[in-house]
PDB file of C-alpha atoms in Angstrom:
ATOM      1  CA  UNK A  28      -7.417 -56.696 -49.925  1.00 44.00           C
ATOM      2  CA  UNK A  29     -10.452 -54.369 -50.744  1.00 42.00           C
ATOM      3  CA  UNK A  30     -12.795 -55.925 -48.676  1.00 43.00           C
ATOM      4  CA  UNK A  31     -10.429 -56.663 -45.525  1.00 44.00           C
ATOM      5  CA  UNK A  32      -9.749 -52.844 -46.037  1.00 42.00           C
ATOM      6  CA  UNK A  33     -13.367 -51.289 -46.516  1.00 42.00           C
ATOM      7  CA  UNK A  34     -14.146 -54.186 -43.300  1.00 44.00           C
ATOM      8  CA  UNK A  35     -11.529 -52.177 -40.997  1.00 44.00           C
ATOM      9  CA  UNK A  36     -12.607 -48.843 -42.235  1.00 42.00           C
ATOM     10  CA  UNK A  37     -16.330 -49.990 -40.925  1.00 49.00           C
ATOM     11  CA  UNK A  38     -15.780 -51.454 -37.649  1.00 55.00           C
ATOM     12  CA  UNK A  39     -17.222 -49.526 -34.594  1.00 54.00           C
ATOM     13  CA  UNK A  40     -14.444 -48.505 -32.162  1.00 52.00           C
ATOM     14  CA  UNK A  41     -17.146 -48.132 -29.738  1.00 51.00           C
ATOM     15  CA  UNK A  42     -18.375 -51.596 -29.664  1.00 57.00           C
ATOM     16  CA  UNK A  43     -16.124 -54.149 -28.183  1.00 59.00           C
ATOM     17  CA  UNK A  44     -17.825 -57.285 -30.327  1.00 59.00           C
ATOM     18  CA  UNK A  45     -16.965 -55.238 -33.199  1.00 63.00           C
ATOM     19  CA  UNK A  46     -13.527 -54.473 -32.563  1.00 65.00           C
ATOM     20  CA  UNK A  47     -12.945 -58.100 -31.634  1.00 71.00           C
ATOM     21  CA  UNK A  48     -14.413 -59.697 -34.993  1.00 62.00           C
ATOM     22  CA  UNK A  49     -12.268 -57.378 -36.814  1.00 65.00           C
ATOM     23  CA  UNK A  50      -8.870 -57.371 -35.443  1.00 68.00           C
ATOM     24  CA  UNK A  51      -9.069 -60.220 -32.990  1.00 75.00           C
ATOM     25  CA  UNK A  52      -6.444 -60.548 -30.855  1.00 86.00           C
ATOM     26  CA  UNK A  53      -3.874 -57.765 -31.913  1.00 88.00           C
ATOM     27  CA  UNK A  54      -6.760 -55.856 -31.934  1.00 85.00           C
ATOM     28  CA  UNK A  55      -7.095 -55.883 -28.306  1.00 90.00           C
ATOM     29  CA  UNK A  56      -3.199 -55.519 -27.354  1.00 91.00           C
ATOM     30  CA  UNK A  57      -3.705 -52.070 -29.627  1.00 89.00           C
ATOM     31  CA  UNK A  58      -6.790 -51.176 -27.853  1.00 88.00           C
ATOM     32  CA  UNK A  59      -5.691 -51.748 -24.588  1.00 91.00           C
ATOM     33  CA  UNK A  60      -2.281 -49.918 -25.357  1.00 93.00           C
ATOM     34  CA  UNK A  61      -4.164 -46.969 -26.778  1.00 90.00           C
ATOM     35  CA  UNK A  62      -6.917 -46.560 -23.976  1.00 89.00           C
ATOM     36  CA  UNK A  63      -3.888 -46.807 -21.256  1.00 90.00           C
ATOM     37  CA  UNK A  64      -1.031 -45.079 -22.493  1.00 88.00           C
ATOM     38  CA  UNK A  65      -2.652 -42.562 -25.286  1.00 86.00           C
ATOM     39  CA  UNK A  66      -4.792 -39.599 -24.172  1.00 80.00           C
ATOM     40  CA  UNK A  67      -6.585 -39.908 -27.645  1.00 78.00           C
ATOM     41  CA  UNK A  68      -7.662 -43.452 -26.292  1.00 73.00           C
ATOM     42  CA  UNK A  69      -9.828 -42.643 -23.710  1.00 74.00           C
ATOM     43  CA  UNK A  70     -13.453 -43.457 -25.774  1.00 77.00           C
ATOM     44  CA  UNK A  71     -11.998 -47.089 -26.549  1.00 77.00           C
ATOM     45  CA  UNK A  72     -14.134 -49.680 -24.222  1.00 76.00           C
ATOM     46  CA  UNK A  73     -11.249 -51.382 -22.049  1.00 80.00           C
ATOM     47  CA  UNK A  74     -14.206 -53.292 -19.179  1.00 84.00           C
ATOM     48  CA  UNK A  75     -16.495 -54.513 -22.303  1.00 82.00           C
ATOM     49  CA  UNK A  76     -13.651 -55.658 -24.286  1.00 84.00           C
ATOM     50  CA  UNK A  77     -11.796 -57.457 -22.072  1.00 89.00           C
ATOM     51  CA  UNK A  78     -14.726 -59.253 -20.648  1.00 86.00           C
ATOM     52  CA  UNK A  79     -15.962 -59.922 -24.096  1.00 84.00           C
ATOM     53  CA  UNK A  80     -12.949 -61.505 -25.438  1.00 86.00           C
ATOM     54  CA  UNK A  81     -13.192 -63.827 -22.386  1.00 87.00           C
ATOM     55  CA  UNK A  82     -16.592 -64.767 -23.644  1.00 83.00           C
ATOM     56  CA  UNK A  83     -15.626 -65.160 -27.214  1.00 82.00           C
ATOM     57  CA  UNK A  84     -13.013 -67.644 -25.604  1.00 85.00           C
ATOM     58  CA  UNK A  85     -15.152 -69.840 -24.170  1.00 81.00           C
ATOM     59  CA  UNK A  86     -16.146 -70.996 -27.799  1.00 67.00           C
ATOM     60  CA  UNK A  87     -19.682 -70.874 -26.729  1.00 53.00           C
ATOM     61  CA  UNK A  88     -20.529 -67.099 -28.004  1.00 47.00           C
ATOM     62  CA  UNK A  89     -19.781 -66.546 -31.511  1.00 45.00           C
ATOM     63  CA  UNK A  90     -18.512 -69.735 -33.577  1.00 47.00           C
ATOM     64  CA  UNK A  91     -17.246 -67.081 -36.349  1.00 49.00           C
ATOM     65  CA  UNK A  92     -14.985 -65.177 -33.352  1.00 60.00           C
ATOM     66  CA  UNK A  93     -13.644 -67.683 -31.385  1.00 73.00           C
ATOM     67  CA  UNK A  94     -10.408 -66.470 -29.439  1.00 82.00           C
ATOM     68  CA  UNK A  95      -7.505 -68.259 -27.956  1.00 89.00           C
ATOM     69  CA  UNK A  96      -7.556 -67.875 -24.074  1.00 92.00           C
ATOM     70  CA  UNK A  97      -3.541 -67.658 -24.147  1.00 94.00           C
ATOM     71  CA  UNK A  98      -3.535 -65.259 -26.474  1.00 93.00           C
ATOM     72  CA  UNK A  99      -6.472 -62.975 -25.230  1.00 93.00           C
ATOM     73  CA  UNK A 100      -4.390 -62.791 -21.930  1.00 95.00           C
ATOM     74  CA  UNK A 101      -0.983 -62.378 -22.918  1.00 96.00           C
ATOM     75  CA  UNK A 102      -2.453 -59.332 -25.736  1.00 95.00           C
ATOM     76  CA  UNK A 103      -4.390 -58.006 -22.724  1.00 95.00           C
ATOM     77  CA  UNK A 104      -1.830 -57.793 -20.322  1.00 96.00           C
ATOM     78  CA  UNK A 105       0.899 -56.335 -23.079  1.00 96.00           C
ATOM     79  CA  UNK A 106      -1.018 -53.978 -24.404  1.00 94.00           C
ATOM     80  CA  UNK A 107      -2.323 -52.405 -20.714  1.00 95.00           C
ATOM     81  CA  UNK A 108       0.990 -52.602 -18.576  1.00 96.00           C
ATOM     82  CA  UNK A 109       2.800 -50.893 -21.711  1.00 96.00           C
ATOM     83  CA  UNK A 110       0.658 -48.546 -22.517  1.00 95.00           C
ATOM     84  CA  UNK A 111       0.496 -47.429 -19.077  1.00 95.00           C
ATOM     85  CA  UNK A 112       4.780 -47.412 -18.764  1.00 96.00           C
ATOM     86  CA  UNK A 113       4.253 -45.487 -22.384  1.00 94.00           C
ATOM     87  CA  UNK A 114       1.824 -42.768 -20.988  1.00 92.00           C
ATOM     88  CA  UNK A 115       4.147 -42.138 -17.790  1.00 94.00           C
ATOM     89  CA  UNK A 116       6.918 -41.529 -20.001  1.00 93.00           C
ATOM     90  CA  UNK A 117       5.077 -39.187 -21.630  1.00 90.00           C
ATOM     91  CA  UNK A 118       4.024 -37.399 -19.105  1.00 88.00           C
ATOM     92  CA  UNK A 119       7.241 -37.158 -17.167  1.00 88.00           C
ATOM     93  CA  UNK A 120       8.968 -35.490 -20.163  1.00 86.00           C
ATOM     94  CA  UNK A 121       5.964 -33.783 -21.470  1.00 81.00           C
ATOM     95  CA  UNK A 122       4.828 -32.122 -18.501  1.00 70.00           C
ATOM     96  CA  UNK A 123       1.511 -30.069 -17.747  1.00 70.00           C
ATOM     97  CA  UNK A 124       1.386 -28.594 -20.703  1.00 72.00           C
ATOM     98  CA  UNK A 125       0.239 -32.014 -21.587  1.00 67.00           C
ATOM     99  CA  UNK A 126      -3.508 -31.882 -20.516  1.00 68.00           C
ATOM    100  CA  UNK A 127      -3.537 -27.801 -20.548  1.00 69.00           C
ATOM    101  CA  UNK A 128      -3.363 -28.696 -25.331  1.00 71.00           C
ATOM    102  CA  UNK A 129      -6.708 -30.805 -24.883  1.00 68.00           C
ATOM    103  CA  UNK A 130      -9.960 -29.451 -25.642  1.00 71.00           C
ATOM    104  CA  UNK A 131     -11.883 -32.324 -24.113  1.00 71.00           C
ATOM    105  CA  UNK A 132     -13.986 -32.156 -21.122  1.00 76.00           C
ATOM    106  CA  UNK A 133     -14.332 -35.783 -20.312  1.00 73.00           C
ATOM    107  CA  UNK A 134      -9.977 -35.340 -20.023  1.00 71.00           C
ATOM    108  CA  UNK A 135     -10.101 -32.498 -17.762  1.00 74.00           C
ATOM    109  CA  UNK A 136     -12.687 -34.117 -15.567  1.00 76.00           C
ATOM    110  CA  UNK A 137     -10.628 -37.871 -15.543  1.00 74.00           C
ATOM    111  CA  UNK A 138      -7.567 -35.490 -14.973  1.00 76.00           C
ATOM    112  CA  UNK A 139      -9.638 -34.127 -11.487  1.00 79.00           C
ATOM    113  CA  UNK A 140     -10.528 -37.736 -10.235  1.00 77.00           C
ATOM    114  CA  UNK A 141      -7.257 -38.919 -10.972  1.00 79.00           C
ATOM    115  CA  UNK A 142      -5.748 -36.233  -8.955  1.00 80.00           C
ATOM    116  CA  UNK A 143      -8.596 -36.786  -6.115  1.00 79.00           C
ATOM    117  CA  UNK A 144      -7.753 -40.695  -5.968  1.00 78.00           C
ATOM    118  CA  UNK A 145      -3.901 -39.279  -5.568  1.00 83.00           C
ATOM    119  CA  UNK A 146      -4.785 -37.444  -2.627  1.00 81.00           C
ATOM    120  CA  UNK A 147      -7.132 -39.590  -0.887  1.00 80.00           C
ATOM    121  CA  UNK A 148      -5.545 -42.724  -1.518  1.00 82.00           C
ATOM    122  CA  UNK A 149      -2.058 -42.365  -2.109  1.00 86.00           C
ATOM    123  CA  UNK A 150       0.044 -43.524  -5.020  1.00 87.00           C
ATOM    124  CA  UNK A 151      -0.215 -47.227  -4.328  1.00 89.00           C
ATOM    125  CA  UNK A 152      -4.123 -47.466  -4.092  1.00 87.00           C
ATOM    126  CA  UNK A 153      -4.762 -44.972  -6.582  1.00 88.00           C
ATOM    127  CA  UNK A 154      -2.839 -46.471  -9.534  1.00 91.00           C
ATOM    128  CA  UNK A 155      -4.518 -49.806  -8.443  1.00 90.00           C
ATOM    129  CA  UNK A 156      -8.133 -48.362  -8.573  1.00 86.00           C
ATOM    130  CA  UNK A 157      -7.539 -46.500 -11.542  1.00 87.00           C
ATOM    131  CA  UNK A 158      -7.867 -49.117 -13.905  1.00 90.00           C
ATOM    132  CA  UNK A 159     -10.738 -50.115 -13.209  1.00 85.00           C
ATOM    133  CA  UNK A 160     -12.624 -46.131 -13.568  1.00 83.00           C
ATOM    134  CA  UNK A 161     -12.750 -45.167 -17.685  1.00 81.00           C
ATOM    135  CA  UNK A 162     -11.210 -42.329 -18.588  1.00 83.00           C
ATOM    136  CA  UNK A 163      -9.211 -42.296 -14.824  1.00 85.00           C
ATOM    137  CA  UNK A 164      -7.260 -45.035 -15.890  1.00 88.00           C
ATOM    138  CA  UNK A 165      -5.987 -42.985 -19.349  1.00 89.00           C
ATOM    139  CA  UNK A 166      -5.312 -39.919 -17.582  1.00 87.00           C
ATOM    140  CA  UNK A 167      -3.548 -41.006 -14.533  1.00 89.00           C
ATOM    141  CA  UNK A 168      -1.061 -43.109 -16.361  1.00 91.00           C
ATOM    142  CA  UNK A 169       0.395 -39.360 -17.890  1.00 89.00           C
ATOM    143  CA  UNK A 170      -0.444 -37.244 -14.797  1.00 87.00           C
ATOM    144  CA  UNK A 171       1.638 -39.684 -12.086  1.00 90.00           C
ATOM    145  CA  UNK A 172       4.829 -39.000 -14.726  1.00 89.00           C
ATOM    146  CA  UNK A 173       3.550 -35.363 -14.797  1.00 85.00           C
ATOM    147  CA  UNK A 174       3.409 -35.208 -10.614  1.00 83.00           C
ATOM    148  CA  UNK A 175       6.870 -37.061 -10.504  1.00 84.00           C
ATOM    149  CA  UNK A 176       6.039 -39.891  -8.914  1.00 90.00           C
ATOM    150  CA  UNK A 177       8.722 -42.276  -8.370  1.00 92.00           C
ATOM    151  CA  UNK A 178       9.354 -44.650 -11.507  1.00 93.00           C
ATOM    152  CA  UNK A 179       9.727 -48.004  -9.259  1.00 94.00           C
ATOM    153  CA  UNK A 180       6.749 -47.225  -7.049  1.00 94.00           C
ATOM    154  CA  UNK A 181       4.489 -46.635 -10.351  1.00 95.00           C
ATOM    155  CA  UNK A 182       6.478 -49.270 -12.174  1.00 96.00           C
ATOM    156  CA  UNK A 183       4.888 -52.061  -9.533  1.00 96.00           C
ATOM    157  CA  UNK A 184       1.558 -50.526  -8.722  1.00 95.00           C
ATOM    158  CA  UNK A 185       0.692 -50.488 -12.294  1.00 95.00           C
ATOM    159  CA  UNK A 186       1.780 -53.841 -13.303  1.00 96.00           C
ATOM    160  CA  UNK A 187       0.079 -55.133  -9.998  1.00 95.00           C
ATOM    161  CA  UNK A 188      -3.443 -53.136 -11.085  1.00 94.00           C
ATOM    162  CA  UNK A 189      -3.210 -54.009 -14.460  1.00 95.00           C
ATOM    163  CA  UNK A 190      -2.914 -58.053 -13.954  1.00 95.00           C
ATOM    164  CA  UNK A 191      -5.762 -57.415 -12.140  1.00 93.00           C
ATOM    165  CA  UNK A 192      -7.878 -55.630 -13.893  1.00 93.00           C
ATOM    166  CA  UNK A 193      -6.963 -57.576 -17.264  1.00 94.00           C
ATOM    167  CA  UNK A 194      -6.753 -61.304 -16.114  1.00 94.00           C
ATOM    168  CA  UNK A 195      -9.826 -60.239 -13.660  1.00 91.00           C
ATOM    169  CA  UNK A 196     -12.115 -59.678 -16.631  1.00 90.00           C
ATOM    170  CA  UNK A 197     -11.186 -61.814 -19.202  1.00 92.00           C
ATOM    171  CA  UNK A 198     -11.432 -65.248 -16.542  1.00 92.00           C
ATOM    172  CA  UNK A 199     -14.833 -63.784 -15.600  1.00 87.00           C
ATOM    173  CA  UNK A 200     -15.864 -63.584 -19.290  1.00 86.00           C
ATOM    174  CA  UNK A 201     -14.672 -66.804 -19.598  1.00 89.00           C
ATOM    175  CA  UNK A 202     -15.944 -68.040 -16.684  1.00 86.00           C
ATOM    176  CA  UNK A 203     -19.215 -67.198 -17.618  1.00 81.00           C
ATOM    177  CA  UNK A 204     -19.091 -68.249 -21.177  1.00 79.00           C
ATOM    178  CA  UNK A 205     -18.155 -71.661 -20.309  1.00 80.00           C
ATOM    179  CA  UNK A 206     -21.085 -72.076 -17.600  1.00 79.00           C
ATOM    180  CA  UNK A 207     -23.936 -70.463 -19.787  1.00 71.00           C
ATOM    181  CA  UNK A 208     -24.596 -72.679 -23.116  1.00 65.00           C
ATOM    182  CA  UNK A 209     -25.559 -70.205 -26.274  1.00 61.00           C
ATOM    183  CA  UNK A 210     -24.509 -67.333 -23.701  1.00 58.00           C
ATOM    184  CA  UNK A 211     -24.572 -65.409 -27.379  1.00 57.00           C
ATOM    185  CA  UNK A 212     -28.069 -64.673 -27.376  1.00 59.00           C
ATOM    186  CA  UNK A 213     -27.617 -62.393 -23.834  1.00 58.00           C
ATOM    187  CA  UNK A 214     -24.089 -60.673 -25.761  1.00 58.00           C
ATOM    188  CA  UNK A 215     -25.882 -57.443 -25.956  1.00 56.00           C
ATOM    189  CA  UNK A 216     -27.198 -57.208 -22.440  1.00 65.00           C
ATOM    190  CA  UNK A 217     -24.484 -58.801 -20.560  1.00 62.00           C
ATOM    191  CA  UNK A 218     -21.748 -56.077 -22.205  1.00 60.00           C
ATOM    192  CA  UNK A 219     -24.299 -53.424 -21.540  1.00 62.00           C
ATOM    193  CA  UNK A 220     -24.041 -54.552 -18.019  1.00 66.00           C
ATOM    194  CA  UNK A 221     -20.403 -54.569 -17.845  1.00 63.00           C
ATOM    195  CA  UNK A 222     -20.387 -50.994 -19.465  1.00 59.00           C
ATOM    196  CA  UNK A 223     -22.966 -49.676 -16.650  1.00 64.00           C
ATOM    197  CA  UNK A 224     -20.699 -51.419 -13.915  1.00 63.00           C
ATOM    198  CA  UNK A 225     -17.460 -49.752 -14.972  1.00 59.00           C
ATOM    199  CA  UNK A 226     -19.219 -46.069 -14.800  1.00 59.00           C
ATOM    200  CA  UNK A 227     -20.436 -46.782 -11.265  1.00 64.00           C
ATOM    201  CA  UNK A 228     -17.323 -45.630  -9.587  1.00 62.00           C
ATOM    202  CA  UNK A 229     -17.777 -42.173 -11.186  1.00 57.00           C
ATOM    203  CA  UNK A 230     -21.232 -41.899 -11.085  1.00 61.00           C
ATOM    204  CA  UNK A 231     -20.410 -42.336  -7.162  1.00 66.00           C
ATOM    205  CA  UNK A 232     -17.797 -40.135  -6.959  1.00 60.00           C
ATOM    206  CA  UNK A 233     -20.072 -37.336  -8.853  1.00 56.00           C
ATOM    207  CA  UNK A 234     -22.540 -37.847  -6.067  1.00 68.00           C
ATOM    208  CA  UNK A 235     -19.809 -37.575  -3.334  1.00 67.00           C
ATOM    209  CA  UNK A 236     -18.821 -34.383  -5.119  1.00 59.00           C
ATOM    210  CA  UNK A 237     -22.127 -32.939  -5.179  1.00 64.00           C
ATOM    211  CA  UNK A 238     -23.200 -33.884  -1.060  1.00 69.00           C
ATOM    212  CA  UNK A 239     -20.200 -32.406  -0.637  1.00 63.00           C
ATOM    213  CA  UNK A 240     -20.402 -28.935  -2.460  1.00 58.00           C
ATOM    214  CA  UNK A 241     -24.360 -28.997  -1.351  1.00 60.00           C
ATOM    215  CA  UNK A 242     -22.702 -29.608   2.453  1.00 58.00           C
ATOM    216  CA  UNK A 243     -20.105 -26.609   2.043  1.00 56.00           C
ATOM    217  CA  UNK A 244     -22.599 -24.407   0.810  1.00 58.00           C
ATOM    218  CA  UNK A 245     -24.986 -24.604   3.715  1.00 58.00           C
ATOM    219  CA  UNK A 246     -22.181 -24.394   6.254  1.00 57.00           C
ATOM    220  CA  UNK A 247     -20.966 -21.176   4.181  1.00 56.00           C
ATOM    221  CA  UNK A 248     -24.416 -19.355   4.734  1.00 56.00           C
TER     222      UNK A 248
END
């Protein structure tokens, strides 16, 4: 009992490898209802996780953390499609005054690109592409309850974004597990990777922001 405890109390929340050899499969389900649903989720690594666990179920990357493809999938897609149901309900009753109690910057900044994807892209699209930006996809969850948008429309855009974004990472960890033998030894790099993928839609739309302000400043002198 000691030693399972003192093990949870050590595991890095940060690192997706670490999360999985520790709680395994509920482990993800919690971590993929807390990052969706729960503003205080927003640090927990969703991308790396998910494509991780597909690895892990290949049986080729780590013979002490072998996972159950079934069950990797089924936890996956519970934990994100509720969490993100959970996070609308909150913030349809909550309200703005939701966001306006956190102190965090990285929240107030997801809370903007959520809103921009909104406006640019509509509700369908935007609840769709969400999931797939960190941080976007924990704040827009709360903020479409918060804007009122309708229950059925979110309802079905979310479910539809989040089977893709879940099934879509753990099959290509899988995928990739099963193809590469001791695909272990690249673990490191290959999560890295994933990690600097899933940032590339905001490190785009920070450079979109910038031409843009750089663009209405010259035109304003």
């Amino acid at each position: 009992m000691a030693t399972s405890a003192s093990a949870a109390l050590a595991v890095n929340l940060l690192d997706a490898h670490s999360l999985l050899a520790t709680f395994g499969v509920i482990g993800i389900a919690v971590a993929m209802f807390a990052e969706t649903g729960l503003l205080v989720g927003f640090f927990l690594p969703g991308d790396s996780l998910l494509f991780t666990a597909g690895l892990l179920c290949a049986g080729t990357a780590d013979k002490g953390a072998h996972l159950s493809l079934p069950a990797v999938l089924a936890a996956s897609v519970i934990g994100a499609l509720a969490g993100a149901q959970c996070g609308y309900l909150i913030g349809r009753r909550a309200g703005p005054a939701l966001l306006a109690r956190s102190r965090s910057k990285k929240l107030h900044e997801g809370a903007a690109r959520a809103e921009e994807l909104l406006a640019k892209y509509g509700h369908a699209k935007a609840i769709v592409l969400a999931r797939f930006v960190p941080v976007v996809r924990t704040v827009l969850n709360p903020l479409a309850g918060v804007l009122n948008i309708p229950a059925r429309v979110f309802t079905f855009w979310q479910v539809a974004g989040g089977l893709l974004w879940t099934v879509g990472l753990v099959l290509a960890g899988y995928a990739l597990g099963s193809s590469i033998p001791s695909v272990d030894t690249y673990l490191l790099p290959i999560v890295g990777l994933i990690v600097a993928i899933s940032l590339l839609p905001v490190a785009i739309e920070l450079l979109r922001a910038r031409r843009s302000g750089k663009q209405q400043n010259g035109t304003a002198q």
